[in-house]
Coordinates of C-alpha atoms in Angstrom, one line a residue:
Chain A
X1191 CA -114.7 63.1 -40.9
X1192 CA -118.0 61.9 -42.2
X1193 CA -116.8 59.6 -45.0
X1194 CA -115.8 56.1 -43.9
X1195 CA -112.2 55.0 -44.4
X1196 CA -113.6 52.3 -46.7
X1197 CA -114.8 55.0 -49.1
X1198 CA -111.7 57.2 -48.8
X1199 CA -109.6 54.2 -49.7
X1200 CA -111.6 53.8 -52.9
X1201 CA -114.1 51.2 -51.8
X1202 CA -114.0 47.5 -52.9
X1203 CA -111.9 48.3 -56.0
X1204 CA -109.4 50.6 -54.4
X1205 CA -108.9 48.3 -51.4
X1206 CA -108.6 45.2 -53.7
X1207 CA -105.8 47.0 -55.7
X1208 CA -104.2 48.2 -52.5
X1209 CA -104.0 44.8 -50.8
X1210 CA -102.9 43.1 -54.0
X1211 CA -99.9 45.5 -54.1
X1212 CA -99.4 44.9 -50.4
X1213 CA -99.0 41.1 -50.9
X1214 CA -96.8 41.7 -53.9
X1215 CA -94.6 43.9 -51.7
X1216 CA -94.4 41.1 -49.1
X1217 CA -93.3 38.6 -51.7
X1218 CA -90.5 40.9 -52.7
X1219 CA -89.5 41.8 -49.1
X1220 CA -86.5 39.7 -48.0
X1221 CA -87.4 40.0 -44.3
X1222 CA -90.7 38.1 -44.8
X1223 CA -90.9 36.6 -48.3
X1224 CA -89.9 33.2 -47.0
X1225 CA -93.1 33.1 -44.9
X1226 CA -95.1 33.0 -48.2
X1227 CA -93.0 30.3 -49.9
X1228 CA -95.7 27.7 -49.6
X1229 CA -98.7 30.0 -49.6
X1230 CA -101.7 30.3 -52.0
X1231 CA -101.1 33.8 -53.2
X1232 CA -104.5 34.5 -54.8
X1233 CA -106.3 33.2 -51.8
X1234 CA -104.1 35.4 -49.6
X1235 CA -104.8 38.5 -51.6
X1236 CA -108.5 37.8 -51.4
X1237 CA -108.3 37.3 -47.6
X1238 CA -106.3 40.5 -47.2
X1239 CA -108.8 42.5 -49.3
X1240 CA -111.9 41.1 -47.6
X1241 CA -110.3 41.7 -44.2
X1242 CA -109.5 45.3 -45.0
X1243 CA -113.0 45.9 -46.6
X1244 CA -114.7 44.6 -43.5
X1245 CA -112.4 46.5 -41.1
X1246 CA -112.7 49.9 -42.7
X1247 CA -116.5 50.1 -43.0
X1248 CA -117.4 48.2 -46.1
X1249 CA -119.5 45.0 -46.3
X1250 CA -118.7 42.4 -43.7
X1251 CA -117.1 40.0 -46.1
X1252 CA -114.2 38.6 -44.1
X1253 CA -114.6 34.9 -43.4
X1254 CA -111.1 34.1 -42.3
X1255 CA -109.5 33.4 -39.0
X1256 CA -109.2 36.2 -36.4
X1257 CA -105.7 37.8 -36.2
X1258 CA -104.6 35.8 -33.2
X1259 CA -105.6 32.5 -34.7
X1260 CA -104.1 33.4 -38.0
X1261 CA -100.7 34.1 -36.5
X1262 CA -100.6 31.7 -33.5
X1263 CA -97.5 29.6 -33.5
X1264 CA -95.6 31.5 -36.2
X1265 CA -93.4 33.4 -33.8
X1266 CA -93.4 36.5 -35.9
X1267 CA -90.6 38.9 -34.9
X1268 CA -90.8 42.6 -34.5
X1269 CA -88.6 43.1 -37.6
X1270 CA -91.2 41.0 -39.6
X1271 CA -94.1 43.1 -38.3
X1272 CA -92.3 46.3 -39.2
X1273 CA -91.7 44.9 -42.7
X1274 CA -95.5 44.4 -43.1
X1275 CA -96.1 48.0 -42.0
X1276 CA -93.4 49.3 -44.4
X1277 CA -95.0 47.3 -47.2
X1278 CA -98.4 48.7 -46.3
X1279 CA -97.2 52.3 -46.3
X1280 CA -95.4 51.7 -49.6
X1281 CA -98.5 50.2 -51.2
X1282 CA -100.6 53.1 -50.0
X1283 CA -98.2 55.7 -51.5
X1284 CA -98.1 53.7 -54.7
X1285 CA -102.0 53.9 -54.8
X1286 CA -102.1 57.7 -54.0
X1287 CA -103.6 57.2 -50.6
X1288 CA -103.5 60.5 -48.7
X1289 CA -101.5 61.0 -45.5
X1290 CA -104.5 61.3 -43.3
X1291 CA -105.7 57.8 -44.5
X1292 CA -102.2 56.4 -44.2
X1293 CA -102.1 57.6 -40.6
X1294 CA -105.4 55.9 -39.9
X1295 CA -104.4 52.6 -41.5
X1296 CA -101.0 52.6 -39.8
X1297 CA -102.7 53.2 -36.5
X1298 CA -105.1 50.3 -37.0
X1299 CA -102.4 47.9 -38.3
X1300 CA -100.1 48.8 -35.4
X1301 CA -103.0 48.2 -32.9
X1302 CA -103.1 44.6 -34.0
X1303 CA -99.5 43.9 -32.9
X1304 CA -100.5 42.1 -29.7
X1305 CA -102.3 39.5 -31.8
X1306 CA -99.5 39.1 -34.3
X1307 CA -96.0 39.5 -32.8
X1308 CA -94.6 36.5 -30.9
X1309 CA -98.0 35.0 -30.3
Chain B
X488 CA -107.5 70.7 -39.3
X489 CA -106.6 74.2 -38.4
X490 CA -105.1 73.8 -35.0
X491 CA -101.5 72.6 -34.9
X492 CA -100.6 69.3 -33.4
X493 CA -98.6 71.3 -30.9
X494 CA -101.7 73.0 -29.6
X495 CA -103.8 69.8 -29.7
X496 CA -101.2 68.1 -27.5
X497 CA -101.5 70.8 -24.9
X498 CA -98.6 73.1 -25.9
X499 CA -95.4 73.3 -24.0
X500 CA -96.9 72.0 -20.8
X501 CA -98.8 69.1 -22.3
X502 CA -95.9 67.9 -24.3
X503 CA -93.5 68.3 -21.4
X504 CA -95.8 66.0 -19.3
X505 CA -96.2 63.6 -22.2
X506 CA -92.5 63.2 -22.9
X507 CA -91.7 62.9 -19.2
X508 CA -94.2 60.0 -19.0
X509 CA -92.7 58.6 -22.2
X510 CA -89.2 58.5 -20.8
X511 CA -90.5 57.0 -17.5
X512 CA -92.1 54.3 -19.6
X513 CA -88.8 53.6 -21.4
X514 CA -87.1 53.2 -18.0
X515 CA -89.6 50.6 -17.0
X516 CA -89.7 48.8 -20.3
X517 CA -87.5 45.6 -20.1
X518 CA -86.9 45.7 -23.9
X519 CA -85.1 49.0 -23.8
X520 CA -84.5 50.1 -20.1
X521 CA -80.8 49.0 -20.3
X522 CA -80.2 51.6 -23.0
X523 CA -80.7 54.3 -20.4
X524 CA -78.7 52.7 -17.7
X525 CA -75.9 55.3 -17.9
X526 CA -78.1 58.2 -19.2
X527 CA -78.8 61.6 -17.7
X528 CA -82.6 61.2 -17.4
X529 CA -83.5 64.9 -16.8
X530 CA -81.5 65.9 -19.8
X531 CA -83.1 63.2 -21.8
X532 CA -86.6 64.3 -20.8
X533 CA -85.8 67.9 -21.8
X534 CA -84.4 66.8 -25.1
X535 CA -87.5 64.7 -25.8
X536 CA -89.8 67.6 -24.9
X537 CA -87.9 70.2 -27.0
X538 CA -87.7 67.8 -29.9
X539 CA -91.5 67.1 -29.9
X540 CA -92.3 70.8 -29.3
X541 CA -90.2 71.8 -32.4
X542 CA -91.6 68.9 -34.4
X543 CA -95.3 69.5 -33.8
X544 CA -95.4 73.2 -34.5
X545 CA -94.3 74.9 -31.3
X546 CA -91.2 77.1 -31.0
X547 CA -88.0 75.8 -32.5
X548 CA -86.3 74.9 -29.3
X549 CA -84.6 71.6 -30.1
X550 CA -80.8 71.9 -30.1
X551 CA -79.9 68.3 -30.0
X552 CA -78.5 65.9 -32.6
X553 CA -80.5 65.0 -35.6
X554 CA -82.2 61.5 -35.4
X555 CA -79.5 59.8 -37.4
X556 CA -76.6 61.2 -35.5
X557 CA -78.4 60.5 -32.2
X558 CA -78.8 56.8 -33.0
X559 CA -75.8 56.0 -35.2
X560 CA -73.8 53.0 -33.9
X561 CA -76.4 51.9 -31.4
X562 CA -77.7 49.1 -33.6
X563 CA -81.2 49.5 -32.4
X564 CA -83.4 46.5 -33.2
X565 CA -86.9 46.5 -34.6
X566 CA -88.2 45.1 -31.2
X567 CA -86.6 48.1 -29.5
X568 CA -88.1 50.6 -31.9
X569 CA -91.6 49.0 -31.4
X570 CA -91.0 49.3 -27.6
X571 CA -90.6 53.0 -28.1
X572 CA -93.8 53.3 -30.1
X573 CA -95.6 51.2 -27.6
X574 CA -94.4 53.5 -24.8
X575 CA -95.4 56.6 -26.8
X576 CA -99.0 55.3 -27.3
X577 CA -99.2 54.3 -23.7
X578 CA -98.0 57.8 -22.6
X579 CA -100.5 59.5 -24.9
X580 CA -103.4 57.4 -23.6
X581 CA -102.3 58.2 -20.0
X582 CA -102.4 61.9 -20.9
X583 CA -105.9 61.7 -22.6
X584 CA -104.5 62.4 -26.0
X585 CA -107.3 61.7 -28.6
X586 CA -107.1 59.0 -31.2
X587 CA -106.7 61.5 -34.1
X588 CA -103.6 62.9 -32.4
X589 CA -102.3 59.5 -31.6
X590 CA -102.6 58.5 -35.2
X591 CA -100.6 61.6 -36.3
X592 CA -97.9 61.1 -33.7
X593 CA -97.5 57.4 -34.5
X594 CA -97.2 58.2 -38.1
X595 CA -94.5 60.8 -37.5
X596 CA -92.6 58.6 -35.1
X597 CA -92.8 55.6 -37.5
X598 CA -91.5 57.8 -40.3
X599 CA -88.3 58.2 -38.5
X600 CA -87.5 54.5 -38.5
X601 CA -84.9 54.7 -41.3
X602 CA -82.8 57.1 -39.2
X603 CA -83.1 55.0 -36.0
X604 CA -83.3 51.2 -36.7
X605 CA -80.0 49.5 -37.4
X606 CA -78.2 52.7 -38.4
Chain C
X81 CA -55.3 16.9 -23.6
X82 CA -52.1 18.0 -22.0
X83 CA -51.3 21.1 -24.1
X84 CA -53.2 24.3 -23.1
X85 CA -55.6 25.9 -25.6
X86 CA -53.3 28.9 -25.5
X87 CA -50.4 26.8 -26.9
X88 CA -52.6 25.0 -29.4
X89 CA -53.8 28.4 -30.7
X90 CA -50.2 29.4 -31.4
X91 CA -49.4 31.3 -28.2
X92 CA -49.2 35.1 -28.1
X93 CA -48.5 35.5 -31.8
X94 CA -51.1 33.1 -33.0
X95 CA -53.8 34.6 -30.8
X96 CA -52.8 38.1 -31.7
X97 CA -53.2 37.3 -35.4
X98 CA -56.5 35.5 -34.7
X99 CA -58.1 38.3 -32.8
X100 CA -56.9 40.9 -35.3
X101 CA -58.7 38.9 -38.0
X102 CA -61.7 38.6 -35.8
X103 CA -62.0 42.4 -35.3
X104 CA -61.5 42.9 -39.0
X105 CA -64.3 40.5 -39.6
X106 CA -66.5 42.5 -37.3
X107 CA -65.7 45.7 -39.1
X108 CA -66.9 44.1 -42.4
X109 CA -70.0 42.3 -41.0
X110 CA -73.1 44.4 -41.7
X111 CA -74.9 43.0 -38.7
X112 CA -72.5 44.6 -36.2
X113 CA -70.1 46.9 -38.1
X114 CA -72.0 50.0 -36.9
X115 CA -71.2 49.1 -33.3
X116 CA -67.6 49.9 -34.0
X117 CA -68.1 53.1 -35.9
X118 CA -66.7 55.3 -33.2
X119 CA -64.3 52.7 -31.7
X120 CA -60.6 52.8 -31.3
X121 CA -59.7 49.8 -33.5
X122 CA -56.1 49.2 -32.4
X123 CA -57.1 49.4 -28.8
X124 CA -60.0 47.0 -29.4
X125 CA -57.7 44.5 -31.1
X126 CA -55.3 44.6 -28.2
X127 CA -58.0 44.1 -25.7
X128 CA -59.4 41.2 -27.6
X129 CA -55.9 39.6 -27.8
X130 CA -55.1 40.0 -24.2
X131 CA -58.6 38.8 -23.2
X132 CA -58.1 35.6 -25.2
X133 CA -54.5 35.1 -24.1
X134 CA -55.6 35.3 -20.4
X135 CA -58.7 33.2 -21.0
X136 CA -56.9 30.3 -22.7
X137 CA -54.1 29.7 -20.3
X138 CA -51.4 32.3 -21.3
X139 CA -50.2 35.1 -19.1
X140 CA -52.8 37.0 -17.3
X141 CA -52.5 40.2 -19.3
X142 CA -56.1 41.3 -19.6
X143 CA -56.8 44.6 -17.8
X144 CA -60.1 45.5 -19.4
X145 CA -63.7 45.4 -18.0
X146 CA -65.3 42.1 -17.3
X147 CA -67.8 40.9 -20.0
X148 CA -70.9 42.1 -18.2
X149 CA -69.5 45.6 -17.6
X150 CA -68.2 45.8 -21.1
X151 CA -71.6 45.1 -22.7
X152 CA -74.0 46.6 -20.1
X153 CA -76.4 49.0 -21.7
X154 CA -75.6 48.0 -25.3
X155 CA -78.7 45.9 -25.7
X156 CA -76.9 43.4 -27.9
X157 CA -79.3 41.2 -29.9
X158 CA -79.0 37.5 -30.5
X159 CA -78.4 38.1 -34.1
X160 CA -75.4 40.3 -33.2
X161 CA -74.0 37.7 -30.8
X162 CA -74.3 35.1 -33.5
X163 CA -72.5 37.4 -35.9
X164 CA -69.6 37.6 -33.4
X165 CA -69.5 33.8 -33.2
X166 CA -69.6 33.5 -37.0
X167 CA -66.7 35.9 -37.3
X168 CA -64.8 33.9 -34.7
X169 CA -65.3 30.7 -36.5
X170 CA -64.3 32.3 -39.8
X171 CA -61.2 33.8 -38.3
X172 CA -60.1 30.5 -36.8
X173 CA -60.6 28.7 -40.2
X174 CA -58.6 31.4 -41.9
X175 CA -55.8 30.8 -39.3
X176 CA -55.9 27.0 -39.7
X177 CA -57.1 26.4 -36.2
X178 CA -58.2 22.7 -35.9
X179 CA -61.8 21.6 -35.4
X180 CA -61.1 20.4 -31.8
X181 CA -59.8 23.9 -30.9
X182 CA -62.7 25.6 -32.7
X183 CA -65.1 23.5 -30.6
X184 CA -63.5 24.6 -27.4
X185 CA -63.4 28.3 -28.4
X186 CA -67.0 28.2 -29.6
X187 CA -68.1 26.6 -26.3
X188 CA -66.3 29.2 -24.2
X189 CA -67.6 32.1 -26.3
X190 CA -71.1 30.8 -26.2
X191 CA -70.9 30.4 -22.4
X192 CA -70.5 34.1 -22.1
X193 CA -73.9 34.9 -23.7
X194 CA -75.6 35.6 -20.3
X195 CA -73.1 38.5 -19.8
X196 CA -73.4 39.8 -23.3
X197 CA -76.8 39.4 -24.9
X198 CA -79.5 42.0 -23.8
X199 CA -77.7 42.9 -20.6
Chain D
X762 CA -60.8 10.1 -29.6
X763 CA -61.6 6.6 -30.6
X764 CA -65.1 6.3 -29.2
X765 CA -67.8 7.7 -31.4
X766 CA -69.9 10.6 -30.1
X767 CA -72.9 8.3 -30.4
X768 CA -71.4 5.9 -27.8
X769 CA -70.1 8.7 -25.5
X770 CA -73.7 10.1 -25.4
X771 CA -75.0 6.8 -24.2
X772 CA -76.1 5.2 -27.5
X773 CA -79.7 4.9 -28.5
X774 CA -81.0 5.0 -24.9
X775 CA -78.9 8.0 -23.8
X776 CA -79.7 10.0 -26.9
X777 CA -83.4 9.2 -26.7
X778 CA -83.5 10.5 -23.2
X779 CA -81.4 13.5 -24.1
X780 CA -83.6 14.5 -27.1
X781 CA -86.8 13.9 -25.1
X782 CA -85.5 16.4 -22.5
X783 CA -84.5 18.7 -25.2
X784 CA -88.0 18.8 -26.7
X785 CA -89.4 19.2 -23.2
X786 CA -87.1 22.2 -22.7
X787 CA -88.4 23.7 -26.0
X788 CA -92.0 23.4 -24.8
X789 CA -91.2 25.3 -21.7
X790 CA -89.0 27.9 -23.3
X791 CA -91.1 31.1 -23.9
X792 CA -88.9 32.2 -26.9
X793 CA -89.9 29.1 -29.0
X794 CA -92.7 27.2 -27.2
X795 CA -95.3 28.7 -29.6
X796 CA -93.6 27.1 -32.5
X797 CA -94.7 23.7 -31.2
X798 CA -98.3 24.7 -30.3
X799 CA -99.8 22.6 -33.1
X800 CA -97.0 20.0 -33.2
X801 CA -97.1 16.2 -32.6
X802 CA -94.7 16.0 -29.7
X803 CA -94.1 12.3 -29.6
X804 CA -93.3 12.3 -33.4
X805 CA -91.1 15.3 -32.9
X806 CA -89.1 13.6 -30.1
X807 CA -88.7 10.5 -32.2
X808 CA -87.5 12.6 -35.1
X809 CA -85.0 14.4 -32.9
X810 CA -83.7 11.2 -31.5
X811 CA -83.3 9.5 -34.8
X812 CA -81.6 12.6 -36.3
X813 CA -79.1 12.7 -33.5
X814 CA -78.5 9.0 -33.5
X815 CA -77.7 9.1 -37.3
X816 CA -75.7 12.3 -36.9
X817 CA -73.4 11.1 -34.1
X818 CA -72.4 7.8 -35.5
X819 CA -75.2 5.4 -34.6
X820 CA -77.4 3.6 -37.1
X821 CA -78.7 5.6 -40.0
X822 CA -82.3 5.8 -38.8
X823 CA -83.3 9.3 -39.7
X824 CA -86.0 9.4 -42.3
X825 CA -87.1 13.0 -41.9
X826 CA -86.5 16.1 -44.0
X827 CA -83.1 17.6 -44.3
X828 CA -82.5 20.6 -42.1
X829 CA -83.1 23.2 -44.8
X830 CA -86.4 21.6 -46.0
X831 CA -87.5 21.2 -42.4
X832 CA -87.1 24.9 -41.6
X833 CA -87.8 26.5 -44.9
X834 CA -90.4 29.3 -44.7
X835 CA -90.4 29.4 -40.9
X836 CA -88.3 32.6 -40.7
X837 CA -86.5 31.4 -37.6
X838 CA -84.8 34.3 -35.8
X839 CA -81.3 34.2 -34.2
X840 CA -82.9 34.5 -30.8
X841 CA -84.9 31.4 -31.5
X842 CA -81.9 29.5 -32.7
X843 CA -80.0 30.5 -29.5
X844 CA -82.9 29.3 -27.5
X845 CA -82.5 25.8 -29.1
X846 CA -78.8 25.8 -28.3
X847 CA -79.5 26.8 -24.7
X848 CA -82.0 24.1 -24.4
X849 CA -79.6 21.5 -25.8
X850 CA -76.8 22.6 -23.4
X851 CA -79.3 22.4 -20.5
X852 CA -80.5 19.0 -21.5
X853 CA -76.9 17.7 -21.8
X854 CA -76.0 19.0 -18.3
X855 CA -79.2 17.4 -16.9
X856 CA -78.1 14.1 -18.5
X857 CA -74.5 14.4 -17.1
X858 CA -73.0 14.7 -20.6
X859 CA -69.3 15.8 -20.2
X860 CA -68.0 19.1 -21.3
X861 CA -66.0 17.6 -24.2
X862 CA -69.2 16.1 -25.6
X863 CA -71.1 19.3 -25.0
X864 CA -68.5 21.2 -27.0
X865 CA -68.8 18.7 -29.9
X866 CA -72.6 18.8 -29.9
X867 CA -72.7 22.6 -29.7
X868 CA -70.3 22.9 -32.6
X869 CA -72.3 20.5 -34.8
X870 CA -75.6 22.2 -33.9
X871 CA -74.1 25.7 -34.5
X872 CA -72.8 24.5 -37.9
X873 CA -76.4 23.9 -39.0
X874 CA -77.3 27.6 -38.6
X875 CA -77.2 28.4 -42.3
X876 CA -79.9 25.8 -43.0
X877 CA -82.1 26.9 -40.1
X878 CA -81.9 30.7 -39.4
X879 CA -84.0 32.9 -41.7
X880 CA -84.2 30.4 -44.5

């Protein structure tokens, strides 16, 4: 496919909406909401957006920690990681992201598990 | 894409090899091996193959239980479900399945979680 | 303490009531209820009673499997084991079992974890 | 029993040794070690000692957070909580704490679960 995932997800605007919905889903998800109790939500949304923009072929705007450093010491369980994936799929459906793109995003997210779960 | 996932996975032979490797991975995976301690492994491999053949566009040969009935009462944890996905990705890589097909298979497998995890 | 735990728990009658309440708690506990979906509940209650009678100093009436054989292959998670302990403490409180006896029972139950969790 | 648990655990010195071993066990326990990766270990040991001294009938020296505040947002799993209990039992055995005292300590620790697990 010639068009980048970044473009197919709606570019900066599409991804910013998508990751905002994603974080909102997390805040409402009983399996993981408590992880965000003390968090700076606007900063988190911005980090999520810039991470996804950089990772899907947009400008390289992510300045945050790498995935391992970001999750080190949190002892994130498999059930929590799956909650994140569920929230991502839900946010994509809510934003009319097609199945092909959902497959690609799920694959990329799942590929990060070794840097996120129980690290 | 015009070719069915069934064909792109190598048809009956490719899928039979793939699911045989998948079950072998499960037997060697400490997170879930114990689930198969009393199982009939050849029958399990055959069921896995026929399920995947039916589900990807081959002949409708699966005669087993639906996913919910097959897992009801087992109280499968998220960590166990992720172990299954990990084993599937590993088996696909071992069988030279391309990334596009791995994305599709992962998406389908993940979509079954509501009928498998904690049911 | 000179009186056996069996006697302090009310002997055959007390323990039979206690384990009946325990199993009822399990059936109502969302973390583990599904494990009993296909179970023979009266037989399970009887096994639980005879196990506890034998283990606390009553007659040696337990004829069931040892703990490891009984749980082998079930892949019981820590959260499920804790649900069992919670149900036991609740059943004891409901049956006016004193704190000293609850401490003893909890200690004995917890000591079985290596034969129950993820075996 | 007329002697306080504090005295039966060896007073300030006994409990300080015990909680130091407890924290050392945590640092070596793969299920929870990562939680302490960025921690101040001497401060943690001191907090654990003063918490246990206060809680068992010694001087009221604990100045730290209450259990709920201390664990809020950490999303501690059942498997992690059991790892803590296991480490406590091991540390008590290593320090020749009697079974009666181990039962009492286990009961008290377990009673804190609602302020620690998934809060």
